[in-house]
């Protein structure tokens, strides 16, 4: 079966792309996550062409695209990503044919698909590759990347992403990286709140928290939130609940991801009863002073005693 | 510090109880669960004095208490349990001093505590020991027992319960067995619905279900419902979702346990936002024809296509 | 059609009861509500035999029952009501045949039915008559009573209740007064939270609160919470939202009534998805310092700004 | 401070617009709602230039804009509205300076604001004017219009909208019409489900539905859904519940409006706990065969008996 002419064009130009060599890689977005990620790429010997809204070396995403044929973007919202790609001085203004553009932002999968279409029109390749793992994993190069895009390009993406993460998972067509991340984080939020509710109820019924966690973890209530990241202070060491919910994955960020899940569910008409409620609970927590605490602080939020 | 006279009385009479020998054991409640449990006790060489509402050998719980000084009760609701203990012909009418009464019914922890008080007044010992594992585990003797009651009696309980289950966990004071079970099953219900929502959303966003399950199970969304009992047909073998949701743990039973969680949460003023909603979802499912299907059929319930 | 012998007995003794005359009326429970209610009865010329846990004139509910053949009870919980009727020194110990016992406490309808059965065994009559309207209405004699019990006795109840309230509604068999109150308050809680959510969303979208309230009130969103008791400060005068949510109907009391709704829904297997969530929201508010504020303070609870 | 020149330009050209005279009015979108609305305009003597995806007279929205300087659009979704305004043959391609463009579609307020900006760039005026009232009100000319846009243009809009509706309410800046409608419909959905839950619970507790409705309507549970559009068959005449939930406002449409409310809440970070759950409930109903029934059929959805 023949591939369509435009696709073979892309693949041909891809072949001329500087894959194996250590030619410059573009990096757009140097925030809490992008900064350590970019440093890990440099450690692996890649020269970087970088851009951020507080610019340093080059003056625009378009300039990055002029100087590098592999670009990674790591931006906070869908709007920032669209601006970086399609804006007045966006990547697409000067992108070279055959370039590989990898977006590691967590954004709406439908926006990823839109961007992919525009990129394809320019003869380049777009992949979505959101991460899980937080700032700590970004620093240590232990992120997980969930990658969506044409399968032929996965190896090229893996070469770069492997410098920054220990897990690079292929999830299928463009947008599927975002979809996988959104689904995982929605389930994470639900099981974290569920763990907090179950632990709190058990404690109020007179159970010892450590014993209850042990029982849950050997039973059908077991989940990552109960056995690896328990939200109750004193049950585990080395987790945010042991450190006043400092560090970890902020409540604001979880609320943002749940907003994306909600949008995707609304547009695909998928019922997410617990997912919606989890979204609203994290929204409430943001309004009650928990925005910068780790998302396992939902235990603390539920725990407060009634004063009567 | 000395233990109170009445307690030492109990302990003394306990010593005269037929613990190690294979003297008769009473068994009250021979339903879907009680029947195979009783058979497993018999396989271990215990003669049984049994009673059920459709009587066989003896005519009342009181008669059982006259003939056996270790009794196991396995009944469907709090009301049945109260009747078996405190009713006109209940166990307490003829219970011998020092008897060991183990209730494996799943009931309200506060009812367990009430029963324990009444039993103690008669100079006997009460322990709550609800099970997890369902009919299959009851048959194969692989139930998990969560046991609440005075610690000195745990070994005596373990001797009998070990004939019917592979896990016998001590949970603390009377009522704590029920509390642990309720908390586990509430978290189970929440993470099962969450898994169903996340899998359904992912599928609608274009992800392959097996791949999505694999990604969740290596990430923070991992839970028993995703990695051991996945609700999506085709993802795993040997689970109810692979068999049209036959067998397993019925939706009605889950709704009942969530009702107990709700009652406990209301009386202890513990917020259970997701737990309450999970309760209502299983309640709705019972009304929509899912009552006899396995509780993982919530995936099917959510999945139905909108017809427009 | 013949009435059963025992009933005609009751009715006969009722006829000998001191209905029209101003003979003493018993009153049990002199809290925030009971106190002004009792005073209103006195204003209408009824001598009172009163009892409270801090006793004044007589030493027990039984003593009240000895001295009065019409008794009103106004107690905070089901447990207090059961104690006052069936306790060691309860009304039933000395109740006279044909007495009329009216319970104005808000309790579980199934407890009302239980009490009614016990009262009937003693040859007396029990009616449940919970109130709506709060302390202000209790003082001004403008309570609404929702009355359940045999219809023949409604006139007798109305004579007394009319001294304390401006609305006395007959709701059918015993327990129906409680049922009506629970259903009303559940719908009230739901529409109050809904009003708060809609007003808050509208304000954040740029609408003027007064204008939005006006539009809702002329449209299908209209409800008592939007047009009579608006939760947004500045929209209406003379409501708790105009007075920093002082006075009115406390969040704790609403949480209690929603707990009763939850119990009734669980035992009748009625799905109450929004009702359950409303219960949990008021439970959360109690834990966050809102317990003594009016229940319309849910607007304030939702409103707090996110600090990021 | 002076108003910007372009605004005064607009106002001047507005003055030259054919306001009072019966010159042609454009109408785009002739579906279930648009059709009777357009007929009402014709009854008032306005010649119409119409366009629909199944075209009749002119071949595109751009053609309508060429021939009319007052245009009403009535389209099913945000995407359709954007296409009609900004598409290849959209209104903006040929809109005359000073034209008045009124969009009666129910869409995302942020999309309305976007369209208004683009329209303003062309020297014309955009107002959002979504309706409430359904097909029946569209036929009888009794719609309610909620209008957002510059106040100076409200009279001109009112002239046309008054031909199709009995209530034309000014809600403030562009987008506020949509915002008001969304808030109203969210509160409507919440109170309708709440009414259905309360009526169902009351009936199961033994209350007569007509009596319960009467009690709610004289108490604090009163709302439009209980006193004007009661969802329980047999309580009121002339409402969808009296006619097997035929006619009225379809469940699909309510689910759509709740999706808009959810989007607005997510983007403004407004917690809508009950609103989110109401959205999910109507989403479930669409999947369970209720999509074409009136939205009050949620009572039927909740009511179905459990079969065990």
PDB file of C-alpha atoms in Angstrom, chain A residues 252 273 277 283-284 286-289 291-292 301-302 304-308, chain C residues 252 273 277 283-284 286-289 291 300-302 304-308:
ATOM      1  CA  UNK A 252      -3.461  24.106  41.025  1.00  0.00           C
ATOM      2  CA  UNK A 273     -19.470  11.753  37.310  1.00  0.00           C
ATOM      3  CA  UNK A 277     -16.770  16.186  41.172  1.00  0.00           C
ATOM      4  CA  UNK A 283     -11.222  23.935  42.366  1.00  0.00           C
ATOM      5  CA  UNK A 284     -12.606  24.541  45.873  1.00  0.00           C
ATOM      6  CA  UNK A 286      -7.517  26.263  45.271  1.00  0.00           C
ATOM      7  CA  UNK A 287      -9.952  28.839  46.637  1.00  0.00           C
ATOM      8  CA  UNK A 288      -9.321  27.753  50.226  1.00  0.00           C
ATOM      9  CA  UNK A 289      -5.567  28.250  50.319  1.00  0.00           C
ATOM     10  CA  UNK A 291      -3.307  25.887  45.632  1.00  0.00           C
ATOM     11  CA  UNK A 292       0.420  25.485  46.229  1.00  0.00           C
ATOM     12  CA  UNK A 301      -8.897  19.611  53.520  1.00  0.00           C
ATOM     13  CA  UNK A 302     -11.394  16.876  54.449  1.00  0.00           C
ATOM     14  CA  UNK A 304     -10.483  19.606  59.560  1.00  0.00           C
ATOM     15  CA  UNK A 305     -12.638  19.113  62.592  1.00  0.00           C
ATOM     16  CA  UNK A 306     -16.131  20.490  62.884  1.00  0.00           C
ATOM     17  CA  UNK A 307     -16.150  23.016  65.651  1.00  0.00           C
ATOM     18  CA  UNK A 308     -19.410  22.267  67.370  1.00  0.00           C
TER      19      UNK A 308
ATOM     20  CA  UNK C 252     -25.246  22.810  61.277  1.00  0.00           C
ATOM     21  CA  UNK C 273     -27.647  12.433  43.673  1.00  0.00           C
ATOM     22  CA  UNK C 277     -23.795  16.066  47.385  1.00  0.00           C
ATOM     23  CA  UNK C 283     -20.814  18.828  56.093  1.00  0.00           C
ATOM     24  CA  UNK C 284     -17.636  20.411  54.625  1.00  0.00           C
ATOM     25  CA  UNK C 286     -19.360  22.839  59.153  1.00  0.00           C
ATOM     26  CA  UNK C 287     -15.724  21.744  59.183  1.00  0.00           C
ATOM     27  CA  UNK C 288     -14.542  25.024  57.655  1.00  0.00           C
ATOM     28  CA  UNK C 289     -15.985  27.409  60.252  1.00  0.00           C
ATOM     29  CA  UNK C 291     -21.408  25.908  61.283  1.00  0.00           C
ATOM     30  CA  UNK C 300     -19.430  32.978  50.665  1.00  0.00           C
ATOM     31  CA  UNK C 301     -17.957  29.480  50.871  1.00  0.00           C
ATOM     32  CA  UNK C 302     -17.924  29.149  47.063  1.00  0.00           C
ATOM     33  CA  UNK C 304     -13.534  32.904  48.099  1.00  0.00           C
ATOM     34  CA  UNK C 305     -10.991  33.884  45.501  1.00  0.00           C
ATOM     35  CA  UNK C 306      -8.285  31.564  44.334  1.00  0.00           C
ATOM     36  CA  UNK C 307      -4.985  33.052  45.340  1.00  0.00           C
ATOM     37  CA  UNK C 308      -2.887  32.468  42.282  1.00  0.00           C
TER      38      UNK C 308
END
